[in-house]
């Protein structure tokens, strides 16, 4: 498997950065796009890196937030065939909520209708093709994380804390274990690893790649997360985007070479 970061907070040379994440993956002859960042930057960076997004076989939306979905229209403009896998619960429902104030942070409005023939809604443990899986959350009580982060979803019954039912992990079967991608890990990086262990009993988890949404956490909280990650037995993490600079430094202190930094242009071969 070869994965190239097309968009991340950290720029590298002439490969630009933004608040968002997009990863291009080559796996067993398949070309996969995970997310589209928050603009068309992923396309500009792909061109600089010699990657043709028009040849992507299928795309995956990790969760229904703008910084992973706002490049969708640009993707559909250059790619006329790839299906886009999205969780069944994903919609135009995600908001930041502070007291009585609400800020929409969801996917581009109207796009689900505009491209309805391209979206495939899935849930649970879903096999895309040989060796490639999508996995929704199975951990209970994730609404508490949404409340802490002031993230809510708008429902017919009113506002409720986001339990990240719209979030999914992309899982690839590797020679040395499972390779997990979860772009923001809102449900908790440790929980995501455990969910994969439960869904694939007896299989080793090699690596988790993505943001960990720790940029507002205190150092002691990040250290506790690092300990929980260590206890899962995972070999390595690659993290960036919403993990944040300070939190990454703490993870690096705690996990050493087990933790690696994501950045735009980074190529990972596993």
Short mmCIF file of C-alpha atoms in Angstrom, two decimals:
data_model
loop_
_atom_site.label_atom_id
_atom_site.label_comp_id
_atom_site.label_asym_id
_atom_site.label_seq_id
_atom_site.Cartn_x
_atom_site.Cartn_y
_atom_site.Cartn_z
CA UNK A 1 0.00 0.00 0.00
CA UNK A 2 1.19 3.48 -0.89
CA UNK A 3 -0.58 6.52 0.57
CA UNK A 4 0.18 10.12 -0.39
CA UNK A 5 -1.10 13.07 1.64
CA UNK A 6 -2.61 15.56 -0.81
CA UNK A 7 -3.83 18.01 1.82
CA UNK A 8 -2.95 18.62 5.46
CA UNK A 9 -2.39 21.59 7.78
CA UNK A 10 1.38 21.39 7.30
CA UNK A 11 2.76 22.48 3.93
CA UNK A 12 6.00 21.03 2.58
CA UNK A 13 8.03 22.83 -0.05
CA UNK A 14 5.77 23.68 -2.99
CA UNK A 15 3.04 21.35 -1.69
CA UNK A 16 0.54 23.67 -0.03
CA UNK A 17 -1.25 23.19 3.27
CA UNK A 18 -4.72 24.03 4.60
CA UNK A 19 -7.00 23.12 7.50
CA UNK A 20 -8.23 19.83 6.11
CA UNK A 21 -7.13 16.39 5.03
CA UNK A 22 -7.06 14.40 1.80
CA UNK A 23 -5.13 11.18 1.18
CA UNK A 24 -4.60 9.33 -2.11
CA UNK A 25 -4.12 5.57 -1.71
CA UNK A 26 -2.85 2.92 -4.12
CA UNK A 27 -3.74 -0.59 -3.01
CA UNK A 28 -3.77 -3.84 -4.99
CA UNK A 29 -4.31 -2.07 -8.30
CA UNK A 30 -7.03 0.24 -6.91
CA UNK A 31 -6.76 4.02 -6.66
CA UNK A 32 -8.66 5.38 -3.66
CA UNK A 33 -9.28 8.95 -2.50
CA UNK A 34 -10.01 9.54 1.18
CA UNK A 35 -11.69 12.95 1.64
CA UNK A 36 -11.18 16.08 -0.46
CA UNK A 37 -9.89 18.64 2.04
CA UNK A 38 -11.54 22.05 2.39
CA UNK A 39 -10.87 23.41 -1.13
CA UNK A 40 -9.45 22.42 -4.51
CA UNK A 41 -5.93 22.43 -3.02
CA UNK A 42 -5.82 18.62 -3.14
CA UNK A 43 -6.09 18.80 -6.94
CA UNK A 44 -3.32 21.38 -7.23
CA UNK A 45 -1.06 19.32 -5.00
CA UNK A 46 -1.95 16.11 -6.86
CA UNK A 47 -0.88 17.69 -10.14
CA UNK A 48 2.47 18.74 -8.63
CA UNK A 49 2.95 15.17 -7.38
CA UNK A 50 2.05 13.59 -10.72
CA UNK A 51 -1.20 12.07 -9.48
CA UNK A 52 -4.26 12.00 -11.76
CA UNK A 53 -7.36 12.22 -9.53
CA UNK A 54 -9.47 11.58 -12.63
CA UNK A 55 -8.25 7.97 -12.49
CA UNK A 56 -9.47 7.35 -8.91
CA UNK A 57 -11.58 4.16 -8.77
CA UNK A 58 -13.60 5.12 -5.68
CA UNK A 59 -13.65 7.77 -2.99
CA UNK A 60 -14.50 7.67 0.71
CA UNK A 61 -15.78 10.44 2.96
CA UNK A 62 -14.45 9.92 6.49
CA UNK A 63 -17.14 12.12 8.06
CA UNK A 64 -19.54 14.91 7.17
CA UNK A 65 -17.44 18.00 7.97
CA UNK A 66 -16.47 20.79 5.57
CA UNK A 67 -12.70 20.41 6.00
CA UNK A 68 -12.95 16.94 4.49
CA UNK A 69 -15.79 17.53 2.04
CA UNK A 70 -15.57 21.05 0.59
CA UNK A 71 -13.41 19.82 -2.30
CA UNK A 72 -16.13 17.36 -3.39
CA UNK A 73 -17.44 19.47 -6.25
CA UNK A 74 -13.90 19.79 -7.57
CA UNK A 75 -13.50 16.02 -7.37
CA UNK A 76 -16.69 15.42 -9.33
CA UNK A 77 -15.53 17.99 -11.90
CA UNK A 78 -12.38 16.01 -12.74
CA UNK A 79 -13.63 12.47 -12.08
CA UNK A 80 -16.77 11.31 -13.90
CA UNK A 81 -17.09 7.72 -12.71
CA UNK A 82 -15.84 6.94 -9.19
CA UNK A 83 -18.51 6.13 -6.59
CA UNK A 84 -18.25 8.07 -3.33
CA UNK A 85 -18.82 6.02 -0.17
CA UNK A 86 -20.47 7.85 2.70
CA UNK A 87 -22.07 6.74 5.96
CA UNK A 88 -25.84 6.27 5.98
CA UNK A 89 -26.20 8.87 8.75
CA UNK A 90 -24.21 11.54 6.89
CA UNK A 91 -26.15 14.61 5.82
CA UNK A 92 -26.32 18.39 6.08
CA UNK A 93 -26.73 18.25 9.84
CA UNK A 94 -23.39 19.09 11.51
CA UNK A 95 -22.91 22.29 13.51
CA UNK A 96 -20.68 23.91 16.07
CA UNK A 97 -22.98 25.09 18.86
CA UNK A 98 -22.07 27.63 21.53
CA UNK A 99 -24.95 28.66 23.77
CA UNK A 100 -27.63 29.88 21.31
CA UNK A 101 -25.23 30.35 18.41
CA UNK A 102 -24.86 27.76 15.66
CA UNK A 103 -22.28 27.54 12.88
CA UNK A 104 -22.72 25.09 10.03
CA UNK A 105 -19.62 22.88 9.61
CA UNK A 106 -21.06 20.22 7.32
CA UNK A 107 -20.73 19.02 3.75
CA UNK A 108 -21.46 21.35 0.80
CA UNK A 109 -25.17 22.08 0.88
CA UNK A 110 -27.11 20.47 -1.95
CA UNK A 111 -24.34 18.14 -3.08
CA UNK A 112 -26.12 14.94 -2.06
CA UNK A 113 -28.91 15.76 -4.51
CA UNK A 114 -26.60 17.18 -7.17
CA UNK A 115 -24.55 13.98 -7.31
CA UNK A 116 -27.04 11.47 -5.96
CA UNK A 117 -26.08 8.88 -8.56
CA UNK A 118 -22.47 8.94 -7.33
CA UNK A 119 -23.02 8.53 -3.58
CA UNK A 120 -23.23 5.09 -1.99
CA UNK A 121 -24.54 5.07 1.59
CA UNK A 122 -23.20 2.31 3.81
CA UNK A 123 -23.25 1.27 7.48
CA UNK A 124 -21.71 -1.23 9.86
CA UNK A 125 -18.86 -3.37 8.52
CA UNK A 126 -18.94 -3.02 4.75
CA UNK A 127 -16.60 -4.59 2.20
CA UNK A 128 -15.87 -2.32 -0.76
CA UNK A 129 -13.66 -4.83 -2.58
CA UNK A 130 -11.10 -7.50 -1.72
CA UNK A 131 -9.05 -6.29 1.24
CA UNK A 132 -10.87 -2.94 1.59
CA UNK A 133 -13.46 -2.29 4.30
CA UNK A 134 -15.46 0.55 5.81
CA UNK A 135 -16.38 0.44 9.49
CA UNK A 136 -18.82 2.63 11.38
CA UNK A 137 -18.62 3.34 15.10
CA UNK A 138 -19.81 0.69 17.54
CA UNK A 139 -18.62 2.37 20.75
CA UNK A 140 -21.46 3.60 22.96
CA UNK A 141 -21.69 7.04 24.54
CA UNK A 142 -19.82 9.02 21.88
CA UNK A 143 -22.33 11.85 22.26
CA UNK A 144 -20.37 12.89 25.35
CA UNK A 145 -17.38 13.61 23.10
CA UNK A 146 -19.58 15.67 20.80
CA UNK A 147 -20.90 17.68 23.74
CA UNK A 148 -17.39 18.35 25.03
CA UNK A 149 -16.31 19.60 21.60
CA UNK A 150 -19.48 21.71 21.12
CA UNK A 151 -20.41 19.60 18.10
CA UNK A 152 -24.11 18.99 17.51
CA UNK A 153 -26.38 17.59 14.83
CA UNK A 154 -29.67 19.13 13.84
CA UNK A 155 -32.54 16.62 13.93
CA UNK A 156 -36.30 16.82 13.55
CA UNK A 157 -36.52 16.55 17.33
CA UNK A 158 -34.03 19.39 17.84
CA UNK A 159 -30.33 19.64 18.65
CA UNK A 160 -28.44 16.64 19.99
CA UNK A 161 -24.74 16.13 20.73
CA UNK A 162 -22.95 14.62 17.76
CA UNK A 163 -22.27 10.91 18.35
CA UNK A 164 -20.37 10.74 15.04
CA UNK A 165 -22.66 8.21 13.41
CA UNK A 166 -21.57 9.93 10.16
CA UNK A 167 -17.90 8.96 10.76
CA UNK A 168 -16.27 5.83 9.38
CA UNK A 169 -12.88 4.14 9.27
CA UNK A 170 -11.30 2.98 6.03
CA UNK A 171 -9.51 -0.32 6.66
CA UNK A 172 -7.07 -2.09 4.37
CA UNK A 173 -5.73 -5.61 4.88
CA UNK A 174 -1.93 -5.59 4.77
CA UNK A 175 0.73 -8.29 4.90
CA UNK A 176 1.62 -7.33 8.47
CA UNK A 177 -1.83 -6.41 9.75
CA UNK A 178 -4.67 -3.98 9.28
CA UNK A 179 -4.04 -0.42 8.12
CA UNK A 180 -6.63 2.00 9.54
CA UNK A 181 -7.52 5.44 8.24
CA UNK A 182 -9.79 7.76 10.21
CA UNK A 183 -9.32 11.38 9.23
CA UNK A 184 -10.35 13.07 12.50
CA UNK A 185 -10.95 10.18 14.90
CA UNK A 186 -13.70 12.11 16.66
CA UNK A 187 -14.80 8.91 18.34
CA UNK A 188 -11.37 8.58 19.97
CA UNK A 189 -8.25 7.09 18.39
CA UNK A 190 -8.14 4.38 21.06
CA UNK A 191 -11.80 3.51 20.49
CA UNK A 192 -11.26 3.30 16.72
CA UNK A 193 -8.42 0.82 17.16
CA UNK A 194 -10.54 -1.26 19.55
CA UNK A 195 -13.52 -1.20 17.14
CA UNK A 196 -11.28 -2.62 14.40
CA UNK A 197 -9.96 -5.29 16.77
CA UNK A 198 -13.53 -6.32 17.59
CA UNK A 199 -14.61 -6.29 13.92
CA UNK A 200 -11.56 -8.28 12.78
CA UNK A 201 -10.82 -10.68 15.65
CA UNK A 202 -7.38 -12.21 15.66
CA UNK A 203 -5.93 -9.73 13.17
CA UNK A 204 -3.10 -7.42 14.18
CA UNK A 205 -3.56 -3.66 13.85
CA UNK A 206 -0.43 -2.31 12.20
CA UNK A 207 -1.07 1.44 11.92
CA UNK A 208 -3.67 4.19 12.38
CA UNK A 209 -3.41 7.15 10.00
CA UNK A 210 -5.33 10.42 10.44
CA UNK A 211 -6.08 13.35 12.68
CA UNK A 212 -6.88 12.68 16.34
CA UNK A 213 -8.78 15.91 17.18
CA UNK A 214 -6.59 16.74 20.17
CA UNK A 215 -5.73 20.36 19.38
CA UNK A 216 -7.80 21.69 22.31
CA UNK A 217 -6.71 19.03 24.81
CA UNK A 218 -4.47 19.65 27.79
CA UNK A 219 -1.07 17.93 27.93
CA UNK A 220 -2.13 15.49 30.66
CA UNK A 221 -5.16 14.48 28.64
CA UNK A 222 -3.00 13.83 25.58
CA UNK A 223 -0.60 11.76 27.68
CA UNK A 224 -3.53 9.66 28.88
CA UNK A 225 -4.62 9.14 25.25
CA UNK A 226 -1.06 8.13 24.32
CA UNK A 227 -1.14 5.52 27.08
CA UNK A 228 -4.47 4.14 25.87
CA UNK A 229 -3.12 3.94 22.33
CA UNK A 230 -0.01 2.12 23.56
CA UNK A 231 -2.16 -0.39 25.43
CA UNK A 232 -3.98 -1.39 22.23
CA UNK A 233 -0.74 -2.92 20.93
CA UNK A 234 -0.77 -0.96 17.66
CA UNK A 235 2.63 -0.67 15.98
CA UNK A 236 2.52 2.89 14.70
CA UNK A 237 0.45 6.04 14.23
CA UNK A 238 0.72 8.73 11.57
CA UNK A 239 -1.16 11.79 12.74
CA UNK A 240 -1.68 15.43 11.83
CA UNK A 241 -4.47 17.83 10.82
CA UNK A 242 -6.69 18.30 13.91
CA UNK A 243 -4.23 16.61 16.27
CA UNK A 244 -2.46 19.95 16.60
CA UNK A 245 1.21 20.85 17.01
CA UNK A 246 1.32 20.80 20.81
CA UNK A 247 -0.59 17.54 21.10
CA UNK A 248 1.63 15.89 18.49
CA UNK A 249 4.71 16.92 20.46
CA UNK A 250 3.26 15.25 23.56
CA UNK A 251 2.37 12.10 21.61
CA UNK A 252 5.91 12.03 20.24
CA UNK A 253 7.36 12.37 23.74
CA UNK A 254 5.23 9.48 24.97
CA UNK A 255 5.35 7.16 21.96
CA UNK A 256 8.70 7.98 20.37
CA UNK A 257 9.22 6.48 16.91
CA UNK A 258 5.79 4.89 17.19
CA UNK A 259 4.34 8.33 16.32
CA UNK A 260 4.98 10.03 12.99
CA UNK A 261 3.85 13.42 11.65
CA UNK A 262 1.47 13.78 8.71
CA UNK A 263 2.13 16.64 6.27
CA UNK A 264 1.15 17.55 2.73
CA UNK A 265 3.21 15.60 0.23
CA UNK A 266 4.15 12.82 2.67
CA UNK A 267 4.32 9.37 1.07
CA UNK A 268 3.74 6.31 3.28
CA UNK A 269 4.53 2.83 1.99
CA UNK A 270 3.32 -0.01 4.19
#
